[in-house]
GROMACS .gro file of C-alpha atoms in nm:
model
  467
    1MET     CA    1   0.013   0.082  -0.006
    2LEU     CA    2   0.150   0.342  -0.068
    3ARG     CA    3   0.113   0.524   0.198
    4SER     CA    4   0.123   0.919   0.279
    5TYR     CA    5   0.530   1.094   0.338
    6TRP     CA    6   0.456   1.165   0.691
    7LEU     CA    7   0.332   0.721   0.723
    8GLU     CA    8   0.672   0.630   0.571
    9GLU     CA    9   0.892   0.812   0.755
   10ALA     CA   10   0.697   0.724   1.112
   11LEU     CA   11   0.709   0.344   0.996
   12ALA     CA   12   1.095   0.339   0.921
   13THR     CA   13   1.150   0.401   1.240
   14ALA     CA   14   0.915   0.185   1.420
   15ALA     CA   15   0.724  -0.085   1.212
   16ASP     CA   16   0.588  -0.311   1.464
   17ARG     CA   17   0.242  -0.472   1.417
   18ALA     CA   18  -0.006  -0.523   1.624
   19PRO     CA   19  -0.240  -0.859   1.619
   20GLN     CA   20  -0.534  -0.950   1.486
   21LEU     CA   21  -0.835  -0.995   1.668
   22GLU     CA   22  -0.873  -1.360   1.724
   23GLY     CA   23  -1.138  -1.486   1.868
   24ASP     CA   24  -1.469  -1.353   2.119
   25ILE     CA   25  -1.278  -1.089   2.406
   26ARG     CA   26  -1.491  -0.905   2.704
   27ALA     CA   27  -1.410  -0.541   2.756
   28ASP     CA   28  -1.522  -0.286   2.968
   29VAL     CA   29  -1.502  -0.062   2.703
   30CYS     CA   30  -1.457  -0.129   2.341
   31ILE     CA   31  -1.312   0.119   2.136
   32VAL     CA   32  -1.324   0.107   1.677
   33GLY     CA   33  -1.036   0.350   1.568
   34GLY     CA   34  -0.682   0.413   1.600
   35GLY     CA   35  -0.652   0.753   1.485
   36TYR     CA   36  -0.651   1.045   1.735
   37THR     CA   37  -0.945   1.059   1.909
   38GLY     CA   38  -0.922   0.725   1.990
   39LEU     CA   39  -0.603   0.651   2.107
   40TRP     CA   40  -0.658   1.055   2.347
   41THR     CA   41  -0.990   0.917   2.420
   42ALA     CA   42  -0.828   0.553   2.506
   43ILE     CA   43  -0.522   0.758   2.679
   44ARG     CA   44  -0.774   0.926   2.929
   45LEU     CA   45  -0.936   0.610   2.983
   46LYS     CA   46  -0.608   0.421   3.171
   47GLU     CA   47  -0.519   0.762   3.326
   48HIS     CA   48  -0.842   0.830   3.467
   49ASP     CA   49  -0.896   0.452   3.616
   50PRO     CA   50  -0.604   0.208   3.530
   51SER     CA   51  -0.806  -0.109   3.594
   52LEU     CA   52  -1.013  -0.064   3.294
   53ASP     CA   53  -0.977  -0.309   3.033
   54VAL     CA   54  -0.954  -0.158   2.750
   55VAL     CA   55  -0.960  -0.239   2.391
   56LEU     CA   56  -0.910  -0.056   2.084
   57ILE     CA   57  -0.936  -0.258   1.730
   58GLU     CA   58  -0.792  -0.075   1.401
   59SER     CA   59  -0.891  -0.120   1.060
   60ASP     CA   60  -0.560  -0.095   0.928
   61ILE     CA   61  -0.267   0.038   1.174
   62CYS     CA   62  -0.364   0.292   1.407
   63GLY     CA   63  -0.237   0.652   1.265
   64GLY     CA   64  -0.334   0.479   0.914
   65GLY     CA   65  -0.622   0.664   0.823
   66ALA     CA   66  -0.669   1.068   0.855
   67SER     CA   67  -0.407   1.108   1.117
   68GLY     CA   68  -0.136   0.970   0.942
   69ARG     CA   69  -0.210   1.165   0.648
   70ASN     CA   70  -0.323   1.584   0.727
   71GLY     CA   71  -0.109   1.819   0.706
   72GLY     CA   72  -0.027   1.865   1.106
   73PHE     CA   73  -0.095   2.150   1.207
   74ILE     CA   74  -0.225   2.235   1.574
   75LEU     CA   75  -0.503   2.506   1.551
   76SER     CA   76  -0.675   2.593   1.821
   77TRP     CA   77  -1.086   2.733   1.725
   78TRP     CA   78  -1.073   3.076   1.823
   79ALA     CA   79  -1.147   3.115   1.409
   80LYS     CA   80  -1.491   2.890   1.445
   81PHE     CA   81  -1.515   3.123   1.833
   82SER     CA   82  -1.831   3.262   1.570
   83THR     CA   83  -1.995   2.933   1.489
   84LEU     CA   84  -1.914   2.792   1.844
   85LYS     CA   85  -2.126   3.111   1.989
   86LYS     CA   86  -2.378   2.970   1.793
   87LEU     CA   87  -2.409   2.576   1.848
   88CYS     CA   88  -2.310   2.625   2.250
   89GLY     CA   89  -2.359   2.976   2.396
   90HIS     CA   90  -2.115   3.206   2.437
   91ALA     CA   91  -1.981   3.125   2.805
   92GLU     CA   92  -1.944   2.674   2.627
   93ALA     CA   93  -1.779   2.852   2.368
   94LEU     CA   94  -1.518   3.069   2.553
   95ARG     CA   95  -1.464   2.740   2.732
   96LEU     CA   96  -1.433   2.575   2.449
   97ALA     CA   97  -1.180   2.764   2.279
   98GLN     CA   98  -1.009   2.878   2.564
   99ALA     CA   99  -0.964   2.463   2.585
  100SER     CA  100  -0.866   2.358   2.251
  101ALA     CA  101  -0.579   2.695   2.271
  102ALA     CA  102  -0.486   2.496   2.580
  103ALA     CA  103  -0.448   2.163   2.425
  104VAL     CA  104  -0.162   2.309   2.117
  105ARG     CA  105   0.041   2.338   2.442
  106GLU     CA  106  -0.068   2.010   2.599
  107ILE     CA  107  -0.002   1.813   2.326
  108GLY     CA  108   0.357   1.986   2.292
  109THR     CA  109   0.381   1.898   2.728
  110PHE     CA  110   0.274   1.528   2.667
  111CYS     CA  111   0.515   1.439   2.357
  112ASP     CA  112   0.808   1.605   2.553
  113ARG     CA  113   0.638   1.356   2.928
  114HIS     CA  114   0.643   1.044   2.748
  115GLU     CA  115   0.930   1.083   2.503
  116ILE     CA  116   0.742   1.063   2.164
  117ASP     CA  117   1.001   1.290   1.897
  118ALA     CA  118   0.735   1.464   1.670
  119HIS     CA  119   0.897   1.719   1.521
  120TYR     CA  120   0.594   1.918   1.753
  121ARG     CA  121   0.725   2.329   1.660
  122TYR     CA  122   0.503   2.590   1.852
  123ASP     CA  123   0.565   2.855   1.563
  124GLY     CA  124   0.213   2.983   1.543
  125TRP     CA  125  -0.023   3.017   1.215
  126LEU     CA  126  -0.096   3.298   0.942
  127TRP     CA  127  -0.426   3.315   0.834
  128ALA     CA  128  -0.340   3.485   0.461
  129ALA     CA  129  -0.494   3.682   0.224
  130THR     CA  130  -0.288   3.524  -0.177
  131SER     CA  131  -0.569   3.720  -0.390
  132PRO     CA  132  -0.730   4.059  -0.299
  133ALA     CA  133  -1.047   3.907  -0.323
  134GLN     CA  134  -0.927   3.730   0.060
  135ILE     CA  135  -0.814   4.027   0.195
  136GLY     CA  136  -1.058   4.143   0.539
  137ALA     CA  137  -1.171   3.744   0.524
  138TRP     CA  138  -1.042   3.738   0.907
  139ASP     CA  139  -1.267   4.024   0.993
  140SER     CA  140  -1.649   3.921   1.132
  141VAL     CA  141  -1.383   3.690   1.310
  142ILE     CA  142  -1.152   3.984   1.465
  143THR     CA  143  -1.510   4.208   1.554
  144GLU     CA  144  -1.697   3.916   1.727
  145LEU     CA  145  -1.372   3.834   1.952
  146GLU     CA  146  -1.344   4.180   2.032
  147GLN     CA  147  -1.708   4.213   2.134
  148HIS     CA  148  -1.600   4.024   2.369
  149GLY     CA  149  -1.264   4.116   2.509
  150LEU     CA  150  -1.085   3.884   2.311
  151LYS     CA  151  -0.780   3.941   2.153
  152PRO     CA  152  -0.540   3.575   2.007
  153PHE     CA  153  -0.502   3.683   1.689
  154THR     CA  154  -0.214   3.976   1.575
  155ALA     CA  155  -0.243   4.174   1.266
  156LEU     CA  156   0.064   4.234   1.075
  157SER     CA  157   0.137   4.461   0.789
  158PRO     CA  158   0.176   4.334   0.455
  159ASP     CA  159   0.557   4.351   0.423
  160GLU     CA  160   0.539   4.101   0.782
  161VAL     CA  161   0.311   3.850   0.575
  162ALA     CA  162   0.511   3.854   0.309
  163GLN     CA  163   0.895   3.848   0.552
  164ARG     CA  164   0.741   3.529   0.702
  165SER     CA  165   0.582   3.368   0.471
  166GLY     CA  166   0.848   3.380   0.204
  167SER     CA  167   0.634   3.521  -0.118
  168PRO     CA  168   0.505   3.805  -0.158
  169THR     CA  169   0.219   3.675  -0.274
  170HIS     CA  170   0.078   3.707   0.062
  171LEU     CA  171  -0.102   3.929   0.056
  172SER     CA  172  -0.263   4.022   0.367
  173GLY     CA  173  -0.298   3.861   0.716
  174ILE     CA  174  -0.287   3.782   1.065
  175PHE     CA  175  -0.144   3.591   1.284
  176GLU     CA  176  -0.208   3.344   1.600
  177PRO     CA  177   0.049   3.238   1.827
  178THR     CA  178  -0.115   3.019   2.007
  179ALA     CA  179  -0.062   2.716   1.686
  180ALA     CA  180   0.187   2.428   1.571
  181ILE     CA  181   0.312   2.148   1.352
  182VAL     CA  182   0.330   1.847   1.445
  183GLN     CA  183   0.468   1.506   1.241
  184PRO     CA  184   0.110   1.395   1.220
  185ALA     CA  185   0.200   0.986   1.147
  186LEU     CA  186   0.459   0.963   1.454
  187LEU     CA  187   0.256   1.174   1.702
  188ALA     CA  188   0.002   0.949   1.642
  189ARG     CA  189   0.231   0.577   1.658
  190GLY     CA  190   0.393   0.831   1.973
  191LEU     CA  191   0.004   0.781   2.107
  192ARG     CA  192  -0.022   0.431   2.058
  193ARG     CA  193   0.321   0.307   2.207
  194VAL     CA  194   0.149   0.565   2.512
  195ALA     CA  195  -0.167   0.347   2.490
  196LEU     CA  196   0.006   0.034   2.478
  197GLU     CA  197   0.245   0.142   2.768
  198HIS     CA  198  -0.051   0.225   2.980
  199GLY     CA  199  -0.207  -0.117   2.943
  200VAL     CA  200  -0.426  -0.094   2.619
  201ARG     CA  201  -0.480  -0.382   2.431
  202ILE     CA  202  -0.476  -0.309   2.024
  203PHE     CA  203  -0.571  -0.502   1.742
  204GLU     CA  204  -0.434  -0.369   1.424
  205ARG     CA  205  -0.623  -0.494   1.075
  206SER     CA  206  -0.886  -0.574   1.264
  207PRO     CA  207  -1.217  -0.405   1.107
  208MET     CA  208  -1.540  -0.390   1.277
  209VAL     CA  209  -1.778  -0.523   0.984
  210VAL     CA  210  -2.115  -0.599   1.269
  211LEU     CA  211  -2.217  -0.332   1.598
  212GLU     CA  212  -2.407  -0.520   1.729
  213ARG     CA  213  -2.698  -0.335   1.939
  214ARG     CA  214  -2.721  -0.560   2.220
  215THR     CA  215  -2.665  -0.510   2.587
  216PRO     CA  216  -2.396  -0.511   2.644
  217PRO     CA  217  -2.337  -0.423   2.249
  218GLN     CA  218  -2.089  -0.611   2.087
  219VAL     CA  219  -1.819  -0.517   1.805
  220ARG     CA  220  -1.756  -0.838   1.552
  221THR     CA  221  -1.470  -0.819   1.327
  222ALA     CA  222  -1.404  -1.088   1.082
  223ARG     CA  223  -1.207  -1.291   1.300
  224GLY     CA  224  -1.351  -1.229   1.665
  225SER     CA  225  -1.540  -1.021   1.794
  226VAL     CA  226  -1.529  -0.746   2.166
  227THR     CA  227  -1.817  -0.748   2.364
  228ALA     CA  228  -1.788  -0.410   2.639
  229GLU     CA  229  -2.007  -0.299   2.859
  230ARG     CA  230  -1.949   0.047   2.694
  231VAL     CA  231  -1.866   0.088   2.290
  232VAL     CA  232  -1.718   0.474   2.158
  233LEU     CA  233  -1.693   0.499   1.759
  234ALA     CA  234  -1.434   0.671   1.618
  235LEU     CA  235  -1.466   0.650   1.320
  236ASN     CA  236  -1.363   0.953   1.106
  237ALA     CA  237  -1.477   0.965   0.786
  238TRP     CA  238  -1.531   0.584   0.791
  239ALA     CA  239  -1.828   0.654   1.005
  240ALA     CA  240  -2.062   0.681   0.691
  241ARG     CA  241  -2.117   0.334   0.749
  242LEU     CA  242  -2.334   0.361   0.963
  243ARG     CA  243  -2.699   0.453   0.892
  244GLU     CA  244  -2.737   0.695   1.162
  245PHE     CA  245  -2.395   0.920   1.041
  246ARG     CA  246  -2.446   0.929   0.657
  247ARG     CA  247  -2.685   1.262   0.680
  248LYS     CA  248  -2.447   1.439   0.930
  249PHE     CA  249  -2.143   1.469   0.694
  250ILE     CA  250  -2.046   1.495   0.371
  251VAL     CA  251  -1.689   1.283   0.267
  252ILE     CA  252  -1.455   1.497   0.082
  253SER     CA  253  -1.115   1.420   0.032
  254SER     CA  254  -0.690   1.697   0.103
  255ASP     CA  255  -0.476   1.644  -0.078
  256ILE     CA  256  -0.076   1.714  -0.042
  257VAL     CA  257   0.259   1.723  -0.241
  258ALA     CA  258   0.591   1.750  -0.004
  259THR     CA  259   0.829   1.859  -0.226
  260ALA     CA  260   1.254   1.728  -0.253
  261PRO     CA  261   1.444   1.856   0.089
  262ILE     CA  262   1.542   2.290   0.036
  263PRO     CA  263   1.663   2.437   0.361
  264ASN     CA  264   1.920   2.604   0.227
  265ARG     CA  265   1.617   2.784  -0.019
  266LEU     CA  266   1.373   2.775   0.265
  267ALA     CA  267   1.639   2.997   0.468
  268GLU     CA  268   1.665   3.232   0.140
  269ILE     CA  269   1.309   3.307   0.105
  270GLY     CA  270   1.296   3.382   0.464
  271TRP     CA  271   1.111   3.059   0.546
  272ARG     CA  272   1.332   2.942   0.883
  273ASP     CA  273   1.034   2.859   1.103
  274GLY     CA  274   0.729   2.591   1.180
  275LEU     CA  275   0.511   2.879   1.085
  276ALA     CA  276   0.191   2.690   0.964
  277ILE     CA  277   0.013   2.940   0.636
  278SER     CA  278  -0.290   2.866   0.529
  279ASP     CA  279  -0.496   3.116   0.307
  280SER     CA  280  -0.846   3.230   0.270
  281ARG     CA  281  -0.998   3.027   0.028
  282LEU     CA  282  -1.319   2.776   0.055
  283LEU     CA  283  -1.117   2.492  -0.117
  284VAL     CA  284  -0.849   2.641   0.125
  285ASN     CA  285  -0.417   2.606   0.045
  286TYR     CA  286  -0.249   2.495   0.376
  287TYR     CA  287   0.149   2.453   0.401
  288ARG     CA  288   0.393   2.427   0.582
  289THR     CA  289   0.761   2.321   0.643
  290THR     CA  290   0.912   1.973   0.808
  291HIS     CA  291   1.225   1.864   0.992
  292ASP     CA  292   1.378   1.833   0.657
  293GLY     CA  293   1.368   2.046   0.510
  294ARG     CA  294   1.044   2.022   0.274
  295ILE     CA  295   0.744   2.202   0.194
  296ALA     CA  296   0.404   1.977   0.257
  297PHE     CA  297   0.187   2.160   0.049
  298GLY     CA  298  -0.227   2.059   0.142
  299LYS     CA  299  -0.492   2.190  -0.100
  300GLY     CA  300  -0.912   2.121   0.044
  301GLY     CA  301  -1.256   2.054  -0.186
  302GLY     CA  302  -1.122   1.725  -0.357
  303THR     CA  303  -1.327   1.415  -0.426
  304LEU     CA  304  -1.661   1.429  -0.270
  305ALA     CA  305  -1.770   1.020  -0.175
  306PHE     CA  306  -2.095   0.880  -0.311
  307CYS     CA  307  -2.322   0.739   0.029
  308GLY     CA  308  -1.968   0.874   0.204
  309ARG     CA  309  -1.833   0.533   0.078
  310VAL     CA  310  -1.422   0.635   0.131
  311GLY     CA  311  -1.360   0.399  -0.129
  312PRO     CA  312  -1.020   0.331  -0.349
  313ALA     CA  313  -1.023   0.693  -0.442
  314PHE     CA  314  -0.915   0.805  -0.121
  315GLU     CA  315  -0.608   0.621  -0.116
  316GLY     CA  316  -0.278   0.607  -0.214
  317ALA     CA  317  -0.129   0.888  -0.442
  318SER     CA  318  -0.308   1.189  -0.485
  319PRO     CA  319  -0.498   1.226  -0.792
  320ARG     CA  320  -0.515   1.628  -0.819
  321ALA     CA  321  -0.105   1.668  -0.753
  322ALA     CA  322  -0.087   1.885  -1.020
  323GLU     CA  323  -0.291   2.094  -0.944
  324VAL     CA  324  -0.260   2.115  -0.590
  325THR     CA  325   0.191   2.156  -0.709
  326ALA     CA  326   0.048   2.452  -0.939
  327SER     CA  327  -0.133   2.681  -0.656
  328LEU     CA  328   0.201   2.591  -0.491
  329ARG     CA  329   0.409   2.717  -0.738
  330ALA     CA  330   0.189   3.018  -0.802
  331LEU     CA  331   0.244   3.085  -0.432
  332TYR     CA  332   0.582   3.045  -0.458
  333PRO     CA  333   0.730   3.110  -0.771
  334SER     CA  334   1.072   3.156  -0.685
  335LEU     CA  335   1.077   2.775  -0.599
  336ALA     CA  336   0.908   2.668  -0.988
  337ASP     CA  337   1.240   2.404  -1.048
  338VAL     CA  338   1.182   2.265  -0.657
  339PRO     CA  339   1.115   1.823  -0.767
  340ILE     CA  340   0.784   1.745  -0.577
  341ASP     CA  341   0.945   1.422  -0.367
  342SER     CA  342   0.523   1.261  -0.316
  343SER     CA  343   0.152   1.298  -0.300
  344TRP     CA  344  -0.141   1.165  -0.106
  345THR     CA  345  -0.494   1.212  -0.061
  346GLY     CA  346  -0.734   1.100   0.239
  347PRO     CA  347  -1.068   1.162   0.352
  348ILE     CA  348  -1.232   1.462   0.526
  349ASP     CA  349  -1.597   1.436   0.775
  350ARG     CA  350  -1.694   1.823   0.666
  351THR     CA  351  -1.983   1.843   0.887
  352MET     CA  352  -2.230   2.157   0.799
  353SER     CA  353  -2.122   2.352   1.072
  354GLY     CA  354  -1.767   2.263   1.026
  355MET     CA  355  -1.737   2.208   1.407
  356PRO     CA  356  -1.758   1.851   1.553
  357ILE     CA  357  -2.009   1.608   1.651
  358PHE     CA  358  -2.062   1.433   1.973
  359GLY     CA  359  -2.331   1.192   2.171
  360GLN     CA  360  -2.469   0.889   2.195
  361LEU     CA  361  -2.578   0.673   1.920
  362GLY     CA  362  -2.954   0.604   1.897
  363LYS     CA  363  -2.929   0.757   2.215
  364ARG     CA  364  -2.808   0.520   2.435
  365PRO     CA  365  -2.514   0.552   2.676
  366ASP     CA  366  -2.346   0.279   2.633
  367ILE     CA  367  -2.244   0.346   2.236
  368LEU     CA  368  -2.102   0.658   2.216
  369TYR     CA  369  -1.923   0.903   1.902
  370GLY     CA  370  -1.696   1.133   1.790
  371LEU     CA  371  -1.617   1.254   1.424
  372GLY     CA  372  -1.651   1.544   1.241
  373TYR     CA  373  -1.321   1.727   1.295
  374SER     CA  374  -1.326   1.903   0.952
  375GLY     CA  375  -1.039   1.935   0.880
  376ASN     CA  376  -0.892   2.074   1.206
  377GLY     CA  377  -0.857   1.754   1.418
  378VAL     CA  378  -0.513   1.717   1.569
  379GLY     CA  379  -0.540   1.989   1.794
  380PRO     CA  380  -0.897   1.958   1.854
  381SER     CA  381  -0.896   1.575   1.923
  382PHE     CA  382  -0.700   1.642   2.249
  383VAL     CA  383  -1.049   1.840   2.333
  384GLY     CA  384  -1.233   1.516   2.184
  385GLY     CA  385  -1.077   1.290   2.394
  386ARG     CA  386  -1.156   1.387   2.706
  387ILE     CA  387  -1.531   1.430   2.565
  388LEU     CA  388  -1.539   1.075   2.521
  389ALA     CA  389  -1.414   0.939   2.803
  390SER     CA  390  -1.606   1.112   3.015
  391LEU     CA  391  -1.920   1.011   2.812
  392ALA     CA  392  -1.753   0.676   2.872
  393LEU     CA  393  -1.734   0.675   3.283
  394GLY     CA  394  -2.095   0.825   3.333
  395LEU     CA  395  -1.928   1.131   3.470
  396LYS     CA  396  -2.085   1.451   3.505
  397ASP     CA  397  -1.815   1.649   3.455
  398GLU     CA  398  -1.762   1.986   3.179
  399TRP     CA  399  -1.667   1.776   2.900
  400ALA     CA  400  -1.938   1.483   2.950
  401SER     CA  401  -2.176   1.823   2.942
  402ALA     CA  402  -2.003   2.012   2.697
  403GLY     CA  403  -2.165   2.189   2.466
  404LEU     CA  404  -2.106   1.987   2.184
  405VAL     CA  405  -2.226   1.667   2.302
  406LYS     CA  406  -2.612   1.904   2.295
  407ALA     CA  407  -2.572   2.091   1.991
  408PRO     CA  408  -2.811   2.051   1.727
  409ILE     CA  409  -2.667   1.880   1.422
  410SER     CA  410  -2.740   1.993   1.089
  411ASN     CA  411  -2.827   1.753   0.851
  412PHE     CA  412  -2.665   1.736   0.456
  413PRO     CA  413  -2.952   1.670   0.209
  414PRO     CA  414  -3.026   1.247   0.098
  415GLU     CA  415  -2.816   1.079  -0.183
  416PRO     CA  416  -2.803   1.168  -0.488
  417ALA     CA  417  -2.903   1.510  -0.465
  418ARG     CA  418  -2.637   1.553  -0.205
  419PHE     CA  419  -2.358   1.457  -0.464
  420VAL     CA  420  -2.497   1.580  -0.716
  421GLY     CA  421  -2.554   1.890  -0.539
  422GLY     CA  422  -2.214   1.896  -0.394
  423PHE     CA  423  -2.071   1.825  -0.732
  424ILE     CA  424  -2.206   2.150  -0.872
  425VAL     CA  425  -2.156   2.356  -0.561
  426ARG     CA  426  -1.724   2.332  -0.542
  427ALA     CA  427  -1.718   2.336  -0.891
  428ALA     CA  428  -1.883   2.699  -0.855
  429VAL     CA  429  -1.635   2.768  -0.582
  430ALA     CA  430  -1.383   2.649  -0.776
  431ARG     CA  431  -1.432   2.916  -1.089
  432LYS     CA  432  -1.552   3.195  -0.792
  433GLU     CA  433  -1.149   3.135  -0.664
  434ARG     CA  434  -1.014   3.123  -0.970
  435ALA     CA  435  -1.169   3.505  -1.104
  436GLU     CA  436  -1.061   3.610  -0.801
  437ASP     CA  437  -0.690   3.431  -0.828
  438ALA     CA  438  -0.720   3.649  -1.168
  439SER     CA  439  -0.884   3.985  -1.031
  440ARG     CA  440  -1.191   3.912  -1.200
  441ARG     CA  441  -1.529   3.946  -1.063
  442PRO     CA  442  -1.740   3.591  -1.057
  443ASP     CA  443  -2.033   3.614  -1.235
  444ALA     CA  444  -2.388   3.639  -0.983
  445VAL     CA  445  -2.521   3.356  -1.075
  446THR     CA  446  -2.133   3.122  -0.977
  447VAL     CA  447  -2.140   3.323  -0.690
  448GLY     CA  448  -2.500   3.258  -0.543
  449ILE     CA  449  -2.457   2.883  -0.620
  450ALA     CA  450  -2.098   2.906  -0.419
  451ARG     CA  451  -2.291   3.070  -0.104
  452LEU     CA  452  -2.461   2.717  -0.074
  453ALA     CA  453  -2.067   2.539   0.021
  454PRO     CA  454  -2.042   2.411   0.414
  455ALA     CA  455  -1.925   2.620   0.656
  456SER     CA  456  -1.529   2.643   0.631
  457LEU     CA  457  -1.310   2.920   0.845
  458VAL     CA  458  -1.445   3.188   0.675
  459PRO     CA  459  -1.844   3.186   0.553
  460ILE     CA  460  -1.856   3.247   0.185
  461LYS     CA  461  -2.110   3.512   0.217
  462GLU     CA  462  -1.836   3.740   0.391
  463THR     CA  463  -1.554   3.667   0.117
  464ARG     CA  464  -1.561   4.002  -0.102
  465THR     CA  465  -1.518   3.996  -0.463
  466LYS     CA  466  -1.363   4.316  -0.632
  467HIS     CA  467  -1.264   4.336  -0.968
   0.00000   0.00000   0.00000
């Protein structure tokens, strides 16, 4: 199997395998999914009560899904504060945003404490504009935060933005110091090691084939089963296999290319740190440097999955590598000659609000779920693990009662309207952003259709069109 650059690097140094599940076993808690959410939940459970028997099953290897393929941005929820407030109310939105910001540092502390060399760098995030139409995309967020006396972002001058990013194509931007980057697969594999050290029983290459909704619930795999008092579903985009989730999110790919190592070239253009950068497109470009001096450059808004089916189109090399590479070269024309070493793709579970959802499946307290990080899961999954651990333990604390557990969840249209509509809307967004990149004003029909896109970093109706 062709894996991401991150996973290839992580597995080159530690490729030990957990066993497959064979036979029928019992546990206090069974976690389905070996990504960040499942692993953080398992670790939190064992930290709270070391005597708990926690079993985690994973269809591939831990970190083989989105946790080993993402851009490695550890971001807070401050950019989504307005959405959080609508879902949870002001006080709870403030608490969760602060918790997500604290998680950025806590992940680094956790890595230090457990000697996880995940290439963690706490150098902040640049939210940039790379076309005139994108300038001020963050204005409504800043206004909302300032109304509550909050200033998590710092305004930068155009010269500072160009200097920090290493390219004059970056026209404007704001800076959030509370952000970091990490080698995502090294983090996932490190969490796996810590979970094993805490006594979590992990079974890889053991996909769930049936969830028996009896009491107690049972998770069945091809060669065995786990009967547990609590089941936690941490399936990311693969949760669309369950009927309850099919309209809760759409599955759409994000694609990344990695250049050859160019540390000297990066120093020449002034990109000398671990700054995370993303622009203000709905089909967002996001990029950062790596430990050995590469650029990992990603682009959202790729392949749509019909009925949420995560098939071969979401595995292996990116089918959009040429398109993603073209975006990289457009933003960094001085690096146009730098070769691309690898590419990969993966699924994103995007909810209507752009925020994750947590709760009880069918209102059953013994079957829990957490999913829908919508492309920002590295940091927020740390909070998600706390929420799911408290729910699984039956606690009555601030995590079990978190606003995202109680928040209303909007549904997408049923298929085939969702797939056809998504295809049309995505195409309109792409046309709109191509026109804006060329300093042309998009036509009214294209703008109107593009406004139907689900929530992103900034609502599309707030973007500016100029001519």
